[in-house]
């Protein structure tokens, strides 16, 4: 599949739009219901993300569903670090980000 869409993936300008350098950012996916749907787990995930960017001083892009983002926003006791950013990405942009990332953080076995 990646080979089939290689041209579209390569044409993605997401790294330019976000002003990213190769191997200079983290990419995260959160989509499993057991993590996305439970407030305590979301809170622990955000705390962990904040810790990662504090240690490495690199931007971290969270590719998440809008519903998950709104549930994170409703946690009044949590603040995300300024280097933690939430975005929705199309498939081609996401794969392009994966190709240029320092490290992917995920709970998925397919990323």
CSV table of N, CA and C in Angstrom, one decimal:
chain,number,residue,atom,x,y,z
A,1,UNK,N,0.8,-1.2,0.0
A,1,UNK,CA,0.0,0.0,0.0
A,1,UNK,C,0.9,1.3,0.0
A,2,UNK,N,1.9,1.2,0.8
A,2,UNK,CA,2.8,2.4,0.9
A,2,UNK,C,3.5,2.7,-0.5
A,3,UNK,N,3.8,1.6,-1.2
A,3,UNK,CA,4.5,1.7,-2.5
A,3,UNK,C,3.4,2.3,-3.5
A,4,UNK,N,2.2,1.8,-3.4
A,4,UNK,CA,1.2,2.3,-4.3
A,4,UNK,C,0.9,3.8,-4.2
A,5,UNK,N,1.0,4.3,-2.9
A,5,UNK,CA,0.7,5.7,-2.7
A,5,UNK,C,2.0,6.5,-2.5
A,6,UNK,N,3.1,6.0,-2.9
A,6,UNK,CA,4.4,6.6,-2.6
A,6,UNK,C,4.5,8.1,-3.1
A,7,UNK,N,4.0,8.3,-4.4
A,7,UNK,CA,4.0,9.7,-4.9
A,7,UNK,C,3.2,10.7,-4.1
A,8,UNK,N,2.0,10.3,-3.6
A,8,UNK,CA,1.2,11.2,-2.8
A,8,UNK,C,1.8,11.4,-1.5
A,9,UNK,N,2.4,10.4,-0.9
A,9,UNK,CA,3.1,10.6,0.4
A,9,UNK,C,4.3,11.5,0.2
A,10,UNK,N,5.1,11.3,-0.8
A,10,UNK,CA,6.2,12.2,-1.1
A,10,UNK,C,5.8,13.6,-1.4
A,11,UNK,N,4.6,13.8,-2.0
A,11,UNK,CA,4.2,15.2,-2.3
A,11,UNK,C,3.6,15.9,-1.1
A,12,UNK,N,3.4,15.2,0.0
A,12,UNK,CA,2.9,15.9,1.2
A,12,UNK,C,3.9,17.0,1.6
A,13,UNK,N,3.3,18.2,1.9
A,13,UNK,CA,4.2,19.3,2.4
A,13,UNK,C,4.0,19.5,3.9
A,14,UNK,N,3.5,18.5,4.6
A,14,UNK,CA,3.2,18.7,6.0
A,14,UNK,C,4.5,19.1,6.8
A,15,UNK,N,5.6,18.6,6.5
A,15,UNK,CA,6.8,19.0,7.3
A,15,UNK,C,7.2,20.5,7.0
A,16,UNK,N,6.9,20.9,5.8
A,16,UNK,CA,7.1,22.4,5.5
A,16,UNK,C,6.1,23.2,6.2
A,17,UNK,N,4.8,22.8,6.1
A,17,UNK,CA,3.8,23.6,6.8
A,17,UNK,C,4.0,23.7,8.3
A,18,UNK,N,4.5,22.7,8.9
A,18,UNK,CA,4.7,22.7,10.3
A,18,UNK,C,6.1,23.1,10.7
A,19,UNK,N,6.9,23.4,9.7
A,19,UNK,CA,8.3,23.9,9.9
A,19,UNK,C,9.1,22.9,10.7
A,20,UNK,N,9.1,21.6,10.2
A,20,UNK,CA,9.8,20.5,10.9
A,20,UNK,C,11.1,20.2,10.1
A,21,UNK,N,12.1,19.8,10.9
A,21,UNK,CA,13.3,19.2,10.4
A,21,UNK,C,13.3,17.7,10.6
A,22,UNK,N,14.0,17.0,9.7
A,22,UNK,CA,14.0,15.6,9.9
A,22,UNK,C,14.7,15.2,11.2
A,23,UNK,N,14.1,14.2,11.8
A,23,UNK,CA,14.6,13.6,13.1
A,23,UNK,C,14.6,14.6,14.2
A,24,UNK,N,13.7,15.6,14.2
A,24,UNK,CA,13.7,16.6,15.2
A,24,UNK,C,12.3,16.8,15.9
A,25,UNK,N,11.5,15.8,15.9
A,25,UNK,CA,10.2,15.8,16.5
A,25,UNK,C,9.7,14.4,16.8
A,26,UNK,N,8.8,14.3,17.7
A,26,UNK,CA,8.1,13.0,18.0
A,26,UNK,C,6.7,13.0,17.4
A,27,UNK,N,6.2,11.8,17.1
A,27,UNK,CA,4.8,11.7,16.6
A,27,UNK,C,4.1,10.7,17.5
A,28,UNK,N,2.9,11.0,17.9
A,28,UNK,CA,2.1,10.1,18.8
A,28,UNK,C,0.8,9.8,18.2
A,29,UNK,N,0.3,8.6,18.4
A,29,UNK,CA,-1.1,8.3,18.0
A,29,UNK,C,-1.8,7.8,19.3
A,30,UNK,N,-3.0,8.2,19.5
A,30,UNK,CA,-3.8,7.7,20.6
A,30,UNK,C,-5.2,7.4,20.0
A,31,UNK,N,-5.5,6.1,20.0
A,31,UNK,CA,-6.8,5.9,19.4
A,31,UNK,C,-7.6,4.7,20.0
A,32,UNK,N,-6.9,3.9,20.8
A,32,UNK,CA,-7.5,2.7,21.4
A,32,UNK,C,-8.5,3.2,22.5
A,33,UNK,N,-9.7,2.7,22.4
A,33,UNK,CA,-10.8,3.1,23.4
A,33,UNK,C,-10.3,3.0,24.8
A,34,UNK,N,-9.6,2.0,25.2
A,34,UNK,CA,-9.1,1.8,26.6
A,34,UNK,C,-8.3,2.9,27.0
A,35,UNK,N,-7.7,3.7,26.1
A,35,UNK,CA,-6.9,4.9,26.5
A,35,UNK,C,-7.6,6.2,26.2
A,36,UNK,N,-8.2,6.3,25.1
A,36,UNK,CA,-8.9,7.5,24.7
A,36,UNK,C,-10.1,7.8,25.4
A,37,UNK,N,-10.8,6.8,25.9
A,37,UNK,CA,-12.1,7.0,26.5
A,37,UNK,C,-12.1,7.0,28.0
A,38,UNK,N,-11.0,6.9,28.6
A,38,UNK,CA,-10.9,6.9,30.1
A,38,UNK,C,-10.1,8.1,30.6
A,39,UNK,N,-10.7,8.9,31.4
A,39,UNK,CA,-10.1,10.2,31.9
A,39,UNK,C,-8.8,9.9,32.6
A,40,UNK,N,-8.7,9.0,33.4
A,40,UNK,CA,-7.5,8.7,34.2
A,40,UNK,C,-6.3,8.3,33.2
A,41,UNK,N,-6.6,7.5,32.3
A,41,UNK,CA,-5.6,7.1,31.3
A,41,UNK,C,-5.2,8.3,30.4
A,42,UNK,N,-6.1,9.1,30.0
A,42,UNK,CA,-5.8,10.3,29.2
A,42,UNK,C,-4.9,11.2,30.0
A,43,UNK,N,-5.2,11.4,31.3
A,43,UNK,CA,-4.4,12.3,32.2
A,43,UNK,C,-3.0,11.8,32.3
A,44,UNK,N,-2.8,10.5,32.5
A,44,UNK,CA,-1.5,9.9,32.6
A,44,UNK,C,-0.7,10.0,31.3
A,45,UNK,N,-1.4,9.9,30.2
A,45,UNK,CA,-0.8,10.0,28.9
A,45,UNK,C,-0.3,11.4,28.7
A,46,UNK,N,-1.1,12.4,29.0
A,46,UNK,CA,-0.7,13.8,28.8
A,46,UNK,C,0.5,14.1,29.8
A,47,UNK,N,0.5,13.7,31.0
A,47,UNK,CA,1.6,13.9,31.9
A,47,UNK,C,2.9,13.3,31.3
A,48,UNK,N,2.7,12.1,30.7
A,48,UNK,CA,3.9,11.4,30.1
A,48,UNK,C,4.4,12.2,28.9
A,49,UNK,N,3.5,12.7,28.1
A,49,UNK,CA,3.9,13.5,26.9
A,49,UNK,C,4.7,14.8,27.4
A,50,UNK,N,4.2,15.4,28.4
A,50,UNK,CA,4.8,16.6,29.0
A,50,UNK,C,6.2,16.3,29.4
A,51,UNK,N,6.4,15.1,30.0
A,51,UNK,CA,7.7,14.7,30.5
A,51,UNK,C,8.7,14.5,29.3
A,52,UNK,N,8.2,13.8,28.3
A,52,UNK,CA,9.0,13.6,27.1
A,52,UNK,C,9.5,14.9,26.5
A,53,UNK,N,8.7,15.9,26.3
A,53,UNK,CA,9.2,17.1,25.7
A,53,UNK,C,10.0,17.9,26.7
A,54,UNK,N,9.8,17.8,28.0
A,54,UNK,CA,10.7,18.4,28.9
A,54,UNK,C,12.1,17.9,28.9
A,55,UNK,N,12.2,16.5,28.7
A,55,UNK,CA,13.5,15.9,28.7
A,55,UNK,C,14.2,16.1,27.4
A,56,UNK,N,13.5,16.0,26.3
A,56,UNK,CA,14.2,16.0,24.9
A,56,UNK,C,14.1,17.4,24.3
A,57,UNK,N,13.3,18.3,24.8
A,57,UNK,CA,13.2,19.6,24.2
A,57,UNK,C,12.9,19.6,22.7
A,58,UNK,N,12.0,18.7,22.3
A,58,UNK,CA,11.6,18.6,20.9
A,58,UNK,C,10.0,18.6,20.8
A,59,UNK,N,9.5,19.1,19.7
A,59,UNK,CA,8.1,19.1,19.5
A,59,UNK,C,7.5,17.7,19.4
A,60,UNK,N,6.3,17.6,19.9
A,60,UNK,CA,5.6,16.3,19.9
A,60,UNK,C,4.2,16.5,19.2
A,61,UNK,N,4.0,15.8,18.1
A,61,UNK,CA,2.7,16.0,17.4
A,61,UNK,C,1.8,14.8,17.7
A,62,UNK,N,0.7,15.1,18.2
A,62,UNK,CA,-0.3,14.0,18.6
A,62,UNK,C,-1.4,14.0,17.4
A,63,UNK,N,-1.4,12.9,16.7
A,63,UNK,CA,-2.4,12.7,15.7
A,63,UNK,C,-3.5,11.9,16.3
A,64,UNK,N,-4.6,12.6,16.6
A,64,UNK,CA,-5.7,12.0,17.3
A,64,UNK,C,-7.0,12.4,16.7
A,65,UNK,N,-8.0,11.7,17.0
A,65,UNK,CA,-9.4,11.9,16.6
A,65,UNK,C,-9.9,13.2,17.3
A,66,UNK,N,-10.7,14.0,16.6
A,66,UNK,CA,-11.2,15.2,17.3
A,66,UNK,C,-12.0,14.9,18.6
A,67,UNK,N,-12.7,13.8,18.6
A,67,UNK,CA,-13.4,13.5,19.8
A,67,UNK,C,-12.5,13.2,21.0
A,68,UNK,N,-11.3,12.6,20.7
A,68,UNK,CA,-10.4,12.4,21.8
A,68,UNK,C,-9.8,13.7,22.2
A,69,UNK,N,-9.5,14.6,21.3
A,69,UNK,CA,-9.0,15.9,21.6
A,69,UNK,C,-9.9,16.7,22.5
A,70,UNK,N,-11.2,16.6,22.2
A,70,UNK,CA,-12.2,17.4,23.0
A,70,UNK,C,-12.3,16.8,24.4
A,71,UNK,N,-12.1,15.5,24.5
A,71,UNK,CA,-12.1,14.9,25.9
A,71,UNK,C,-10.9,15.3,26.7
A,72,UNK,N,-9.8,15.4,26.0
A,72,UNK,CA,-8.6,15.9,26.7
A,72,UNK,C,-8.8,17.3,27.1
A,73,UNK,N,-9.4,18.2,26.3
A,73,UNK,CA,-9.6,19.6,26.6
A,73,UNK,C,-10.5,19.7,27.8
A,74,UNK,N,-11.3,18.7,28.1
A,74,UNK,CA,-12.3,18.8,29.2
A,74,UNK,C,-11.7,18.4,30.6
A,75,UNK,N,-10.4,18.0,30.6
A,75,UNK,CA,-9.8,17.7,31.8
A,75,UNK,C,-9.2,19.0,32.4
A,76,UNK,N,-9.9,19.5,33.4
A,76,UNK,CA,-9.5,20.8,34.0
A,76,UNK,C,-8.2,20.8,34.7
A,77,UNK,N,-7.7,19.7,35.2
A,77,UNK,CA,-6.5,19.7,36.0
A,77,UNK,C,-5.2,19.5,35.2
A,78,UNK,N,-5.3,19.5,33.9
A,78,UNK,CA,-4.1,19.2,33.1
A,78,UNK,C,-3.8,20.3,32.1
A,79,UNK,N,-2.5,20.6,32.0
A,79,UNK,CA,-2.1,21.6,31.0
A,79,UNK,C,-1.0,20.8,30.2
A,80,UNK,N,-1.1,21.0,28.9
A,80,UNK,CA,-0.1,20.4,28.0
A,80,UNK,C,1.0,21.4,27.8
A,81,UNK,N,2.2,20.9,27.7
A,81,UNK,CA,3.4,21.6,27.5
A,81,UNK,C,3.3,22.3,26.1
A,82,UNK,N,3.8,23.5,25.9
A,82,UNK,CA,3.7,24.2,24.6
A,82,UNK,C,4.3,23.4,23.5
A,83,UNK,N,5.2,22.5,23.7
A,83,UNK,CA,5.8,21.7,22.6
A,83,UNK,C,4.9,20.5,22.2
A,84,UNK,N,3.8,20.3,23.0
A,84,UNK,CA,2.9,19.2,22.6
A,84,UNK,C,1.8,19.8,21.8
A,85,UNK,N,1.6,19.3,20.6
A,85,UNK,CA,0.6,19.9,19.7
A,85,UNK,C,-0.3,18.8,19.2
A,86,UNK,N,-1.6,19.1,19.1
A,86,UNK,CA,-2.6,18.2,18.6
A,86,UNK,C,-3.0,18.5,17.2
A,87,UNK,N,-3.0,17.6,16.3
A,87,UNK,CA,-3.4,17.8,14.9
A,87,UNK,C,-4.2,16.6,14.4
A,88,UNK,N,-5.0,16.9,13.4
A,88,UNK,CA,-5.6,15.9,12.6
A,88,UNK,C,-4.8,15.8,11.3
A,89,UNK,N,-4.4,14.6,10.9
A,89,UNK,CA,-3.6,14.5,9.6
A,89,UNK,C,-4.3,13.5,8.7
A,90,UNK,N,-4.2,13.8,7.4
A,90,UNK,CA,-4.7,12.8,6.4
A,90,UNK,C,-3.6,11.7,6.4
A,91,UNK,N,-4.0,10.6,5.8
A,91,UNK,CA,-3.1,9.4,5.7
A,91,UNK,C,-1.7,9.8,5.1
A,92,UNK,N,-1.7,10.5,4.0
A,92,UNK,CA,-0.5,10.8,3.3
A,92,UNK,C,0.4,11.7,4.1
A,93,UNK,N,-0.2,12.7,4.8
A,93,UNK,CA,0.6,13.6,5.7
A,93,UNK,C,1.2,12.8,6.9
A,94,UNK,N,0.3,11.9,7.5
A,94,UNK,CA,0.8,11.1,8.6
A,94,UNK,C,2.0,10.2,8.2
A,95,UNK,N,1.9,9.5,7.1
A,95,UNK,CA,3.0,8.7,6.7
A,95,UNK,C,4.2,9.5,6.4
A,96,UNK,N,4.1,10.7,5.8
A,96,UNK,CA,5.2,11.5,5.6
A,96,UNK,C,5.9,11.9,6.9
A,97,UNK,N,5.0,12.3,7.9
A,97,UNK,CA,5.6,12.6,9.2
A,97,UNK,C,6.3,11.4,9.8
A,98,UNK,N,5.8,10.2,9.6
A,98,UNK,CA,6.4,9.0,10.1
A,98,UNK,C,7.8,8.8,9.5
A,99,UNK,N,7.9,9.1,8.2
A,99,UNK,CA,9.2,8.9,7.5
A,99,UNK,C,10.3,9.8,8.0
A,100,UNK,N,9.9,10.9,8.6
A,100,UNK,CA,10.9,11.9,9.0
A,100,UNK,C,11.1,12.1,10.5
A,101,UNK,N,10.4,11.3,11.3
A,101,UNK,CA,10.3,11.5,12.7
A,101,UNK,C,11.5,11.0,13.4
A,102,UNK,N,11.8,11.5,14.6
A,102,UNK,CA,12.8,11.0,15.5
A,102,UNK,C,12.3,9.7,16.1
A,103,UNK,N,11.1,9.7,16.6
A,103,UNK,CA,10.5,8.5,17.1
A,103,UNK,C,9.0,8.6,17.2
A,104,UNK,N,8.3,7.4,16.9
A,104,UNK,CA,6.9,7.3,17.0
A,104,UNK,C,6.5,6.7,18.4
A,105,UNK,N,5.6,7.4,19.1
A,105,UNK,CA,5.0,6.9,20.3
A,105,UNK,C,3.6,6.4,20.0
A,106,UNK,N,3.3,5.2,20.3
A,106,UNK,CA,2.0,4.7,19.9
A,106,UNK,C,1.6,3.5,20.8
A,107,UNK,N,0.3,3.3,20.8
A,107,UNK,CA,-0.2,2.1,21.4
A,107,UNK,C,-0.7,1.1,20.4
A,108,UNK,N,-0.4,1.4,19.1
A,108,UNK,CA,-0.9,0.6,18.0
A,108,UNK,C,0.2,-0.3,17.5
A,109,UNK,N,-0.1,-1.5,17.1
A,109,UNK,CA,0.9,-2.4,16.5
A,109,UNK,C,1.0,-2.2,15.0
A,110,UNK,N,0.2,-1.3,14.4
A,110,UNK,CA,0.3,-1.2,13.0
A,110,UNK,C,1.0,0.1,12.5
A,111,UNK,N,1.5,0.9,13.4
A,111,UNK,CA,2.2,2.1,13.0
A,111,UNK,C,3.7,1.8,12.8
